[in-house]
Amino acid sequence: MRGRVRDKKGKRLWFVVHGWLALPIWAVLLFVFATGTISVFSYELQWLIDARVRSLNPDGRAPIGLARTVEIVQAAHPEAKIDSAYDRATYLATRVALSLPEAPDSTAYVNRYTGEIQGMVSGETFPAFMRALHAWMLLPWTGGTSLGYYIVAGLSIPLLGSLVTGIVVYKRFWRAYYRPLIRVGQGARTLLGDLHRTVGAWSIWFIAIMALSGFWFLVQGILWENEMVFGPPEAFIAPDKLPVPADGLMPPTIGVAQAIETARAAKSDLWIAYLSLPESAFSPITVTGRDWFPLGSDFASRVAVDPYTGLVISNYGTSGQSAVQFIDQIADPLHYGSFGGLWSRAIWFVFGLGLCFMAASGIIVWTKRTAQETVKLIGGASGWDQAAAAE
Amino acid sequence: MSKRGMRCIDARRLWERSRFHLSALLLLVPLALAPAALRTPSPELGARALPERTVGPWSVVVSEAKLEAPPSGEGATKDYNARFCEGCAEAIRAAWLTAGSEPRPGTNNGLLHGSPHQLEAHAPYPARIAPGDRLWLTVEGWDGRTHEVSWPLHEAAVSLARQ
């Protein structure tokens, strides 16, 4: 008898802790969950709304490739400085980041099959905006850190706590997998509570991934603040290795096509997604993409090519990464579900909506309940407790 | 219960009910920052131009990226933009902006990079600004020659301008 009473009080404590971890911050949590869910499909949402970012291929042509894309844009805008080209998906137009005298920080959308420049925009694109809104609440980056980044990544701690306490409280949560209890018709509070438990049980794996990858982002922020470098090795050309042109003018550089050929030869399993052009006389042309590892992102693997000699400066990929580099590589694709393409994004989107529901149903159910629970736990019965309990 | 007692209960109950919604106030921050994030970037070079200078055979306009005071402390940098004369970029190999008692360009230290229409640099500033400090521009041509020019700090940062 005594044991059971103690059990009940113990469970009630976990229950109250479960609430207190998330409720005081429910609005911020919901904001982060919602913006994250939208971010998963930000490029696809843009595809639905803006025809310029699509790569329609009515004639069934083969893709023209990044080299030809860059060529086309440079020919159309000879005064432009092209920074990069991103070929993200078969249905999306290649995004060429460039700078024009009258429009810095611009993006050109080029159809990856026809080579048509379908549009040019200046400023932040929708996916970039959603990423900034979700990952650092638009708070600015100064000196390598952003307060917003710490706030959002820091939410991984109460999220992990909510997950663990939620599992402890929901004994035999696996019943939700084959016999979920969803009582309709007994009032909104009961239904929402049942759905909160069911969706929670089904989302355990997803919430764990969000909390752990989010916690890595927090660690990453702290490492950045302390200027610890762990990503791909910085590749630049030493000043004494630069060519000395006879005429005192900029020496010729290899074209993008040659850089891509060289990268392919250096790394046969490279699936090229992104190309970056030199931003100074010392920086290489980098060819970036996926390699053999299925959980990588579009930026997992990188070959840096000397633009003057055409030789490979560095070749970075999944094989040969340190543990920290490996975690750094998989954190983003696991967080946003970008590792598999549309199918993995769709799963992440659905479970992202589920997380939003968890936050919303949590606050609604708890508000109706917690007054009573806190009273029972503390065991007090002053006038205001009784009034609150009567809610 | 007295009237005052009832008022206390109402106030307390209002607090009990709505305190969890306080966190929504934090969301005002991204809301306030959204218009700036969505704005089309201006073609103007930075926020405020420094006096134009001739450096070697070229001329250059340098400007503060933002009207911010230079930071203090170790590893502090302030952002600048720059643009060289039309067609001059071809002859220029690299350029650096650094602040201090003397120029100290290093490979990545204050290197001007990016688009020739709007070069940018994170110019390192000394941990504590001394009276003789200046903002130094070091330019290297592809012909191997180096040229230097500088501005007094009260010209290089509007916050340091003499009254």
Coordinates of C-alpha atoms in Angstrom, one line a residue:
Chain A
M1 CA 0.0 0.0 0.0
R2 CA 2.6 2.5 1.1
G3 CA 4.8 1.6 -1.9
R4 CA 2.0 2.4 -4.3
V5 CA 1.3 5.8 -2.6
R6 CA 5.0 6.7 -2.9
D7 CA 5.0 5.5 -6.5
K8 CA 2.0 7.8 -7.3
K9 CA 3.8 10.8 -5.7
G10 CA 7.0 10.0 -7.6
K11 CA 5.1 9.8 -10.9
R12 CA 3.4 13.0 -10.1
L13 CA 6.7 14.7 -9.5
W14 CA 8.0 13.5 -12.9
F15 CA 4.7 14.8 -14.4
V16 CA 5.1 18.2 -12.9
V17 CA 8.7 18.4 -14.0
H18 CA 7.6 17.4 -17.5
G19 CA 5.3 20.4 -17.5
W20 CA 7.7 22.9 -15.9
L21 CA 10.4 22.2 -18.5
A22 CA 8.3 23.2 -21.4
L23 CA 5.4 25.3 -20.3
P24 CA 7.1 28.6 -19.3
I25 CA 8.7 28.6 -22.8
W26 CA 5.9 27.0 -24.8
A27 CA 5.5 30.0 -27.2
V28 CA 9.2 30.0 -28.1
L29 CA 9.2 26.2 -28.5
L30 CA 6.2 26.3 -30.8
F31 CA 7.8 29.1 -32.8
V32 CA 11.0 27.1 -33.2
F33 CA 9.1 23.9 -34.1
A34 CA 6.9 25.7 -36.6
T35 CA 9.7 27.6 -38.3
G36 CA 11.8 24.4 -38.4
T37 CA 9.0 22.5 -40.0
I38 CA 8.6 25.1 -42.7
S39 CA 12.4 25.1 -43.2
V40 CA 12.3 21.4 -44.0
F41 CA 10.3 22.2 -47.1
S42 CA 11.4 25.8 -47.7
Y43 CA 12.8 25.1 -51.2
E44 CA 9.8 23.1 -52.2
L45 CA 7.4 25.7 -50.8
Q46 CA 9.2 28.2 -52.9
W47 CA 8.9 25.9 -55.9
L48 CA 5.1 25.9 -55.4
I49 CA 4.8 29.7 -55.1
D50 CA 7.5 31.0 -57.5
A51 CA 7.7 29.6 -61.0
R52 CA 11.2 31.1 -61.5
V53 CA 12.8 28.6 -59.1
R54 CA 11.5 25.5 -61.0
S55 CA 13.4 23.4 -63.5
L56 CA 10.7 22.2 -65.8
N57 CA 11.9 20.0 -68.6
P58 CA 9.1 19.5 -71.1
D59 CA 11.6 18.3 -73.8
G60 CA 13.3 15.8 -71.7
R61 CA 16.8 17.2 -72.0
A62 CA 19.8 16.2 -70.0
P63 CA 21.1 18.6 -67.3
I64 CA 23.6 21.1 -68.6
G65 CA 25.8 20.9 -65.5
L66 CA 27.3 23.6 -63.2
A67 CA 30.1 24.6 -65.5
R68 CA 27.8 25.5 -68.4
T69 CA 25.4 27.2 -65.9
V70 CA 28.2 29.5 -64.7
E71 CA 29.2 30.2 -68.2
I72 CA 25.7 31.3 -69.2
V73 CA 25.3 33.6 -66.3
Q74 CA 28.7 35.2 -66.8
A75 CA 28.0 35.7 -70.5
A76 CA 24.7 37.4 -69.7
H77 CA 26.3 39.6 -67.1
P78 CA 30.0 40.2 -67.9
E79 CA 30.4 42.7 -65.0
A80 CA 29.1 40.2 -62.4
K81 CA 31.3 38.5 -59.9
I82 CA 29.9 35.0 -59.5
D83 CA 30.4 33.5 -56.0
S84 CA 28.8 30.1 -56.2
A85 CA 26.3 27.8 -57.9
Y86 CA 24.0 25.4 -56.1
D87 CA 22.3 22.6 -58.0
R88 CA 20.1 21.2 -55.2
A89 CA 17.4 19.0 -56.8
T90 CA 16.2 17.8 -60.2
Y91 CA 13.1 19.9 -60.0
L92 CA 14.8 23.1 -58.8
A93 CA 16.5 25.8 -60.8
T94 CA 20.3 26.1 -60.1
R95 CA 20.9 29.0 -57.8
V96 CA 23.8 31.2 -58.8
A97 CA 25.0 33.6 -56.1
L98 CA 26.5 36.7 -57.7
S99 CA 27.3 40.4 -57.2
L100 CA 26.4 43.1 -59.6
P101 CA 27.5 46.8 -59.3
E102 CA 23.9 47.9 -58.8
A103 CA 22.8 44.8 -56.9
P104 CA 25.1 43.1 -54.4
D105 CA 24.1 39.8 -52.9
S106 CA 22.0 38.6 -55.8
T107 CA 20.8 35.2 -56.9
A108 CA 20.1 34.1 -60.4
Y109 CA 17.8 31.1 -61.1
V110 CA 18.9 29.1 -64.0
N111 CA 16.9 26.1 -65.4
R112 CA 19.2 23.1 -65.1
Y113 CA 18.0 21.6 -68.4
T114 CA 17.4 24.5 -70.8
G115 CA 20.0 26.9 -69.3
E116 CA 17.5 29.8 -69.3
I117 CA 18.0 32.5 -66.7
Q118 CA 14.5 32.5 -65.3
G119 CA 14.9 35.3 -62.7
M120 CA 17.3 37.4 -60.7
V121 CA 16.6 38.5 -57.1
S122 CA 18.5 40.7 -54.8
G123 CA 18.8 40.0 -51.1
E124 CA 17.8 37.0 -48.9
T125 CA 15.8 34.2 -50.5
F126 CA 12.9 32.5 -48.8
P127 CA 14.9 29.4 -47.7
A128 CA 17.7 31.5 -46.3
F129 CA 15.2 33.7 -44.5
M130 CA 13.5 30.7 -42.9
R131 CA 16.8 29.2 -41.9
A132 CA 17.8 32.5 -40.2
L133 CA 14.4 32.8 -38.6
H134 CA 14.5 29.2 -37.2
A135 CA 18.1 28.8 -36.3
W136 CA 18.9 32.2 -34.8
M137 CA 15.6 34.1 -34.7
L138 CA 17.2 36.7 -37.0
L139 CA 19.4 37.9 -34.2
P140 CA 22.6 39.2 -35.8
W141 CA 26.0 37.4 -35.8
T142 CA 28.7 39.5 -34.2
G143 CA 32.2 38.2 -33.7
G144 CA 31.3 34.7 -34.7
T145 CA 28.3 34.1 -32.4
S146 CA 24.6 35.0 -32.3
L147 CA 22.6 35.2 -29.1
G148 CA 19.6 33.8 -31.0
Y149 CA 21.7 30.8 -32.0
Y150 CA 22.4 30.0 -28.4
I151 CA 18.8 30.5 -27.3
V152 CA 17.4 28.2 -30.0
A153 CA 20.1 25.5 -29.6
G154 CA 19.8 25.8 -25.8
L155 CA 16.1 24.7 -26.2
S156 CA 17.5 21.3 -26.9
I157 CA 18.0 20.8 -23.2
P158 CA 14.5 21.3 -22.0
L159 CA 13.3 19.4 -25.1
L160 CA 15.5 16.4 -24.0
G161 CA 14.2 16.8 -20.5
S162 CA 10.6 16.8 -21.7
L163 CA 11.2 13.7 -23.8
V164 CA 12.8 11.7 -20.9
T165 CA 10.2 12.8 -18.3
G166 CA 7.4 12.2 -20.8
I167 CA 8.6 8.6 -21.3
V168 CA 8.9 8.0 -17.6
V169 CA 5.4 9.3 -17.0
Y170 CA 3.8 7.4 -19.8
K171 CA 4.4 3.9 -18.6
R172 CA 4.0 1.2 -21.3
F173 CA 4.1 3.9 -23.9
W174 CA 4.6 1.2 -26.6
R175 CA 0.9 0.4 -26.3
A176 CA 0.4 3.5 -28.4
Y177 CA 2.0 1.7 -31.3
Y178 CA -0.5 -1.1 -31.5
R179 CA -3.4 0.0 -29.4
P180 CA -3.5 3.8 -29.0
L181 CA -5.9 5.2 -26.6
I182 CA -7.8 8.1 -28.2
R183 CA -11.0 8.9 -26.5
V184 CA -13.3 11.0 -28.7
G185 CA -16.4 12.5 -27.2
Q186 CA -15.2 12.9 -23.6
G187 CA -14.2 16.5 -23.9
A188 CA -11.5 18.4 -25.6
R189 CA -9.1 18.0 -22.6
T190 CA -9.3 14.3 -22.7
L191 CA -8.9 14.0 -26.5
L192 CA -6.0 16.4 -26.6
G193 CA -4.3 14.6 -23.7
D194 CA -4.7 11.3 -25.5
L195 CA -3.4 12.7 -28.7
H196 CA -0.5 14.4 -26.9
R197 CA 0.5 11.0 -25.5
T198 CA 0.0 9.1 -28.8
V199 CA 1.8 11.5 -31.0
G200 CA 4.5 11.8 -28.3
A201 CA 5.0 8.0 -28.2
W202 CA 5.2 7.8 -32.0
S203 CA 7.6 10.7 -32.1
I204 CA 10.1 9.5 -29.5
W205 CA 12.8 8.8 -32.2
F206 CA 12.2 12.1 -33.9
I207 CA 12.3 14.2 -30.7
A208 CA 15.5 12.4 -29.7
I209 CA 17.1 13.3 -33.0
M210 CA 15.9 17.0 -32.7
A211 CA 17.2 17.3 -29.1
L212 CA 20.5 15.6 -29.8
S213 CA 21.3 17.4 -33.0
G214 CA 20.1 20.7 -31.4
F215 CA 22.5 20.0 -28.5
W216 CA 25.3 19.5 -31.0
F217 CA 24.5 22.9 -32.5
L218 CA 24.9 24.4 -29.0
V219 CA 28.2 22.7 -28.5
Q220 CA 29.2 23.8 -32.0
G221 CA 28.3 27.4 -31.1
I222 CA 30.5 27.3 -28.0
L223 CA 33.4 25.8 -30.0
W224 CA 33.1 28.6 -32.6
E225 CA 33.0 31.2 -30.0
N226 CA 36.3 29.8 -28.7
E227 CA 37.7 29.8 -32.3
M228 CA 38.0 26.0 -32.5
V229 CA 38.0 24.9 -36.0
F230 CA 36.8 21.4 -36.9
G231 CA 35.2 21.6 -40.3
P232 CA 36.9 20.8 -43.5
P233 CA 40.5 22.1 -43.5
E234 CA 40.8 25.6 -44.8
A235 CA 42.2 25.5 -48.3
F236 CA 44.1 28.5 -49.6
I237 CA 47.1 29.0 -51.8
A238 CA 50.2 30.3 -50.1
P239 CA 51.3 33.7 -51.4
D240 CA 54.7 32.3 -52.6
K241 CA 52.9 29.7 -54.7
L242 CA 51.0 32.2 -56.7
P243 CA 52.2 32.7 -60.3
V244 CA 54.2 35.8 -61.1
P245 CA 52.7 37.2 -64.4
A246 CA 55.1 38.9 -66.7
D247 CA 52.7 41.7 -67.6
G248 CA 51.8 42.5 -64.0
L249 CA 48.1 41.7 -64.6
M250 CA 45.9 38.9 -63.2
P251 CA 47.2 35.6 -64.5
P252 CA 44.8 33.3 -66.3
T253 CA 42.9 30.8 -64.2
I254 CA 41.5 27.4 -65.2
G255 CA 37.8 27.4 -66.1
V256 CA 35.1 25.9 -64.0
A257 CA 34.7 22.9 -66.3
Q258 CA 38.3 21.9 -65.8
A259 CA 38.0 22.3 -62.0
I260 CA 35.0 20.0 -62.1
E261 CA 36.8 17.4 -64.2
T262 CA 39.7 17.5 -61.8
A263 CA 37.4 17.1 -58.8
R264 CA 35.7 14.1 -60.4
A265 CA 39.0 12.5 -61.2
A266 CA 40.1 13.0 -57.6
K267 CA 37.0 11.7 -56.0
S268 CA 35.1 9.2 -58.2
D269 CA 32.0 8.9 -55.9
L270 CA 31.5 12.7 -55.7
W271 CA 27.9 13.6 -56.5
I272 CA 28.3 17.3 -57.2
A273 CA 25.9 19.8 -55.8
Y274 CA 27.7 23.0 -55.2
L275 CA 30.5 25.0 -56.7
S276 CA 32.3 27.9 -55.2
L277 CA 34.5 30.4 -57.0
P278 CA 37.6 32.2 -55.5
E279 CA 36.8 35.2 -53.3
S280 CA 40.4 36.4 -53.4
A281 CA 43.7 35.7 -55.2
F282 CA 44.5 33.1 -52.5
S283 CA 41.3 31.0 -52.5
P284 CA 40.7 27.9 -54.6
I285 CA 37.8 26.8 -56.7
T286 CA 35.9 24.3 -54.5
V287 CA 33.7 21.5 -55.8
T288 CA 31.3 20.3 -53.1
G289 CA 28.8 17.5 -52.9
R290 CA 27.8 14.1 -51.5
D291 CA 30.0 11.0 -51.4
W292 CA 29.2 7.4 -50.6
F293 CA 27.8 8.2 -47.1
P294 CA 24.0 8.1 -47.2
L295 CA 23.4 10.4 -44.2
G296 CA 25.5 13.2 -45.6
S297 CA 24.4 16.6 -46.8
D298 CA 25.0 18.4 -50.1
F299 CA 28.2 19.8 -48.5
A300 CA 29.6 16.7 -46.9
S301 CA 32.5 16.2 -49.3
R302 CA 34.8 18.8 -50.8
V303 CA 37.6 19.0 -53.4
A304 CA 39.6 22.3 -53.5
V305 CA 41.4 23.0 -56.8
D306 CA 44.2 25.6 -57.3
P307 CA 42.8 27.9 -60.0
Y308 CA 46.2 28.7 -61.4
T309 CA 47.7 25.2 -61.7
G310 CA 44.6 23.1 -61.8
L311 CA 46.0 20.8 -59.1
V312 CA 44.0 19.5 -56.1
I313 CA 44.8 21.3 -52.9
S314 CA 42.6 19.3 -50.6
N315 CA 40.3 16.4 -50.8
Y316 CA 37.9 16.1 -47.9
G317 CA 35.2 13.5 -47.4
T318 CA 33.6 11.1 -45.0
S319 CA 36.5 8.7 -45.1
G320 CA 39.2 10.2 -43.0
Q321 CA 37.0 12.5 -40.9
S322 CA 37.6 12.8 -37.2
A323 CA 34.7 11.9 -34.8
V324 CA 33.9 15.6 -34.4
Q325 CA 33.9 16.2 -38.1
F326 CA 31.7 13.3 -38.6
I327 CA 29.1 14.5 -36.1
D328 CA 29.3 17.9 -37.6
Q329 CA 28.6 16.4 -41.0
I330 CA 25.5 14.4 -40.0
A331 CA 23.9 16.9 -37.6
D332 CA 22.4 19.2 -40.2
P333 CA 21.0 16.5 -42.5
L334 CA 19.6 14.6 -39.6
H335 CA 18.1 17.7 -38.1
Y336 CA 16.3 18.9 -41.3
G337 CA 15.8 15.5 -42.9
S338 CA 17.7 16.6 -46.0
F339 CA 19.8 13.4 -46.3
G340 CA 17.4 11.4 -48.5
G341 CA 15.7 14.0 -50.7
L342 CA 11.9 14.4 -50.9
W343 CA 11.0 11.3 -49.0
S344 CA 13.0 12.0 -45.9
R345 CA 11.9 15.6 -45.9
A346 CA 8.3 14.5 -46.1
I347 CA 8.7 12.3 -43.0
W348 CA 10.5 15.1 -41.2
F349 CA 7.8 17.6 -42.2
V350 CA 5.0 15.3 -40.8
F351 CA 6.8 14.7 -37.5
G352 CA 7.7 18.4 -37.4
L353 CA 3.9 19.1 -37.5
G354 CA 3.6 16.5 -34.8
L355 CA 6.1 18.4 -32.6
C356 CA 4.1 21.6 -33.1
F357 CA 1.0 19.8 -32.0
M358 CA 2.9 18.5 -28.9
A359 CA 3.7 22.1 -27.8
A360 CA 0.2 23.4 -28.5
S361 CA -1.7 20.4 -27.0
G362 CA 0.7 20.5 -24.0
I363 CA -0.1 24.0 -23.0
I364 CA -3.8 23.6 -23.5
V365 CA -4.1 20.4 -21.5
W366 CA -1.7 21.5 -18.8
T367 CA -3.4 24.8 -18.2
K368 CA -6.6 22.9 -17.4
R369 CA -4.9 20.4 -15.2
T370 CA -1.8 21.8 -13.5
A371 CA -3.5 23.9 -10.9
Q372 CA -4.9 20.7 -9.4
E373 CA -1.7 18.7 -9.7
T374 CA 0.5 21.3 -8.1
V375 CA -1.9 21.6 -5.2
K376 CA -1.9 17.9 -4.6
L377 CA 1.8 17.6 -4.8
I378 CA 2.5 20.5 -2.4
G379 CA -0.5 19.4 -0.2
G380 CA -1.5 23.0 0.6
A381 CA -5.0 24.3 0.7
S382 CA -5.0 28.0 1.1
G383 CA -7.8 30.1 -0.3
W384 CA -6.2 30.8 -3.6
D385 CA -5.3 27.1 -4.1
Q386 CA -8.9 26.2 -3.6
A387 CA -10.0 28.8 -6.1
A388 CA -7.5 27.7 -8.7
A389 CA -8.4 24.1 -8.1
A390 CA -12.0 25.0 -8.9
E391 CA -11.0 26.1 -12.4
Chain B
M1 CA -13.7 37.3 2.1
S2 CA -12.9 41.0 2.1
K3 CA -13.0 43.0 -1.1
R4 CA -9.2 43.4 -0.9
G5 CA -8.8 39.6 -0.5
M6 CA -10.9 39.0 -3.6
R7 CA -8.8 41.5 -5.6
C8 CA -5.6 39.7 -4.5
I9 CA -7.1 36.4 -5.6
D10 CA -8.0 37.8 -9.0
A11 CA -4.6 39.3 -9.6
R12 CA -2.9 36.1 -8.5
R13 CA -5.2 34.0 -10.7
L14 CA -4.5 36.2 -13.7
W15 CA -0.8 35.8 -13.0
E16 CA -1.1 32.0 -12.6
R17 CA -3.0 31.7 -15.8
S18 CA -1.0 34.0 -18.1
R19 CA 2.6 33.8 -16.8
F20 CA 3.4 31.0 -19.2
H21 CA 2.5 33.3 -22.1
L22 CA 5.3 35.7 -21.2
S23 CA 7.7 33.8 -23.3
A24 CA 5.7 35.0 -26.3
L25 CA 7.3 38.4 -25.7
L26 CA 10.6 37.0 -26.9
L27 CA 9.0 36.5 -30.3
L28 CA 8.7 40.2 -30.7
V29 CA 12.5 40.2 -31.4
P30 CA 12.4 38.3 -34.7
L31 CA 9.3 40.1 -35.6
A32 CA 11.1 43.5 -35.2
L33 CA 14.2 42.2 -37.1
A34 CA 12.2 40.8 -40.0
P35 CA 11.8 43.9 -42.1
A36 CA 15.6 44.5 -42.1
A37 CA 16.2 40.9 -43.0
L38 CA 13.9 41.1 -46.0
R39 CA 15.1 44.4 -47.3
T40 CA 16.9 44.5 -50.6
P41 CA 20.5 45.2 -50.0
S42 CA 21.6 48.7 -51.0
P43 CA 24.1 49.1 -53.8
E44 CA 25.8 51.9 -51.7
L45 CA 29.3 51.0 -50.6
G46 CA 28.9 50.5 -46.9
A47 CA 27.4 53.0 -44.5
R48 CA 29.8 55.9 -44.6
A49 CA 32.7 56.5 -46.9
L50 CA 36.2 57.5 -45.7
P51 CA 38.0 60.2 -47.6
E52 CA 39.1 58.9 -51.0
R53 CA 42.7 58.1 -51.4
T54 CA 45.3 57.3 -54.0
V55 CA 47.4 54.2 -53.3
G56 CA 50.1 53.6 -55.8
P57 CA 48.8 53.9 -59.3
W58 CA 45.2 53.3 -58.2
S59 CA 42.5 55.2 -56.3
V60 CA 40.3 53.6 -53.7
V61 CA 37.1 54.3 -51.8
V62 CA 36.9 52.6 -48.4
S63 CA 33.8 52.8 -46.2
E64 CA 32.6 51.6 -42.8
A65 CA 30.3 48.7 -43.3
K66 CA 28.2 49.8 -40.3
L67 CA 28.1 52.9 -38.2
E68 CA 29.5 51.0 -35.2
A69 CA 32.2 51.8 -32.8
P70 CA 35.3 49.7 -33.2
P71 CA 35.2 46.9 -30.7
S72 CA 37.8 46.5 -27.9
G73 CA 39.5 43.4 -26.6
E74 CA 41.6 40.6 -28.1
G75 CA 40.7 39.5 -31.6
A76 CA 38.3 42.4 -32.2
T77 CA 37.5 43.3 -35.8
K78 CA 35.4 46.0 -37.6
D79 CA 33.9 45.5 -41.0
Y80 CA 34.8 47.7 -44.0
N81 CA 33.9 47.8 -47.6
A82 CA 36.2 49.0 -50.5
R83 CA 36.1 49.6 -54.2
F84 CA 39.1 50.4 -56.4
C85 CA 39.0 52.5 -59.5
E86 CA 37.3 51.2 -62.6
G87 CA 39.3 48.4 -64.3
C88 CA 42.0 48.5 -61.6
A89 CA 41.1 45.2 -60.0
E90 CA 42.9 43.4 -62.8
A91 CA 46.3 44.7 -61.7
I92 CA 45.7 44.2 -57.9
R93 CA 46.6 40.9 -56.4
A94 CA 45.5 41.5 -52.8
A95 CA 44.7 44.2 -50.3
W96 CA 44.4 44.3 -46.5
L97 CA 42.8 46.7 -44.0
T98 CA 44.3 46.6 -40.5
A99 CA 44.2 49.1 -37.7
G100 CA 47.0 49.8 -35.3
S101 CA 50.3 51.6 -34.9
E102 CA 51.6 49.9 -38.1
P103 CA 50.2 47.8 -40.9
R104 CA 50.2 44.1 -40.2
P105 CA 48.6 42.3 -43.1
G106 CA 48.7 38.6 -42.9
T107 CA 47.2 36.1 -45.4
N108 CA 43.8 36.2 -43.8
N109 CA 44.2 39.1 -41.5
G110 CA 42.0 41.9 -42.8
L111 CA 42.1 40.6 -46.3
L112 CA 39.7 42.4 -48.7
H113 CA 37.7 39.7 -50.4
G114 CA 34.5 39.1 -52.4
S115 CA 33.1 41.1 -55.3
P116 CA 35.3 43.8 -56.7
H117 CA 32.2 46.0 -56.7
Q118 CA 31.9 45.6 -52.9
L119 CA 35.0 44.2 -51.4
E120 CA 34.7 43.4 -47.7
A121 CA 37.3 43.0 -44.9
H122 CA 37.1 42.2 -41.2
A123 CA 39.8 44.7 -40.2
P124 CA 41.5 43.7 -36.9
Y125 CA 41.7 46.4 -34.3
P126 CA 44.2 46.6 -31.4
A127 CA 42.8 45.4 -28.1
R128 CA 43.2 48.9 -26.8
I129 CA 43.3 51.9 -29.1
A130 CA 46.5 54.1 -28.7
P131 CA 46.7 57.7 -29.8
G132 CA 48.9 57.2 -32.8
D133 CA 46.9 54.3 -34.3
R134 CA 45.6 54.5 -37.8
L135 CA 43.7 52.4 -40.3
W136 CA 46.2 51.0 -42.8
L137 CA 45.4 49.8 -46.4
T138 CA 48.2 47.7 -47.9
V139 CA 47.8 46.9 -51.6
E140 CA 49.9 44.3 -53.5
G141 CA 49.9 44.4 -57.3
W142 CA 50.5 41.4 -59.5
D143 CA 53.7 43.2 -60.5
G144 CA 55.0 42.4 -57.0
R145 CA 55.0 45.9 -55.7
T146 CA 53.3 46.9 -52.4
H147 CA 51.7 50.2 -51.7
E148 CA 50.4 51.7 -48.5
V149 CA 48.0 54.4 -47.4
S150 CA 46.4 55.2 -44.1
W151 CA 43.7 57.2 -42.4
P152 CA 43.7 58.6 -38.8
L153 CA 41.3 56.6 -36.7
H154 CA 39.0 59.6 -36.2
E155 CA 38.3 59.4 -39.9
A156 CA 38.1 55.6 -40.0
A157 CA 35.3 55.3 -37.6
V158 CA 32.5 57.9 -37.2
S159 CA 32.3 57.1 -33.5
L160 CA 35.9 58.2 -33.0
A161 CA 35.4 61.5 -34.9
R162 CA 36.7 64.6 -33.3
Q163 CA 34.0 66.8 -32.0

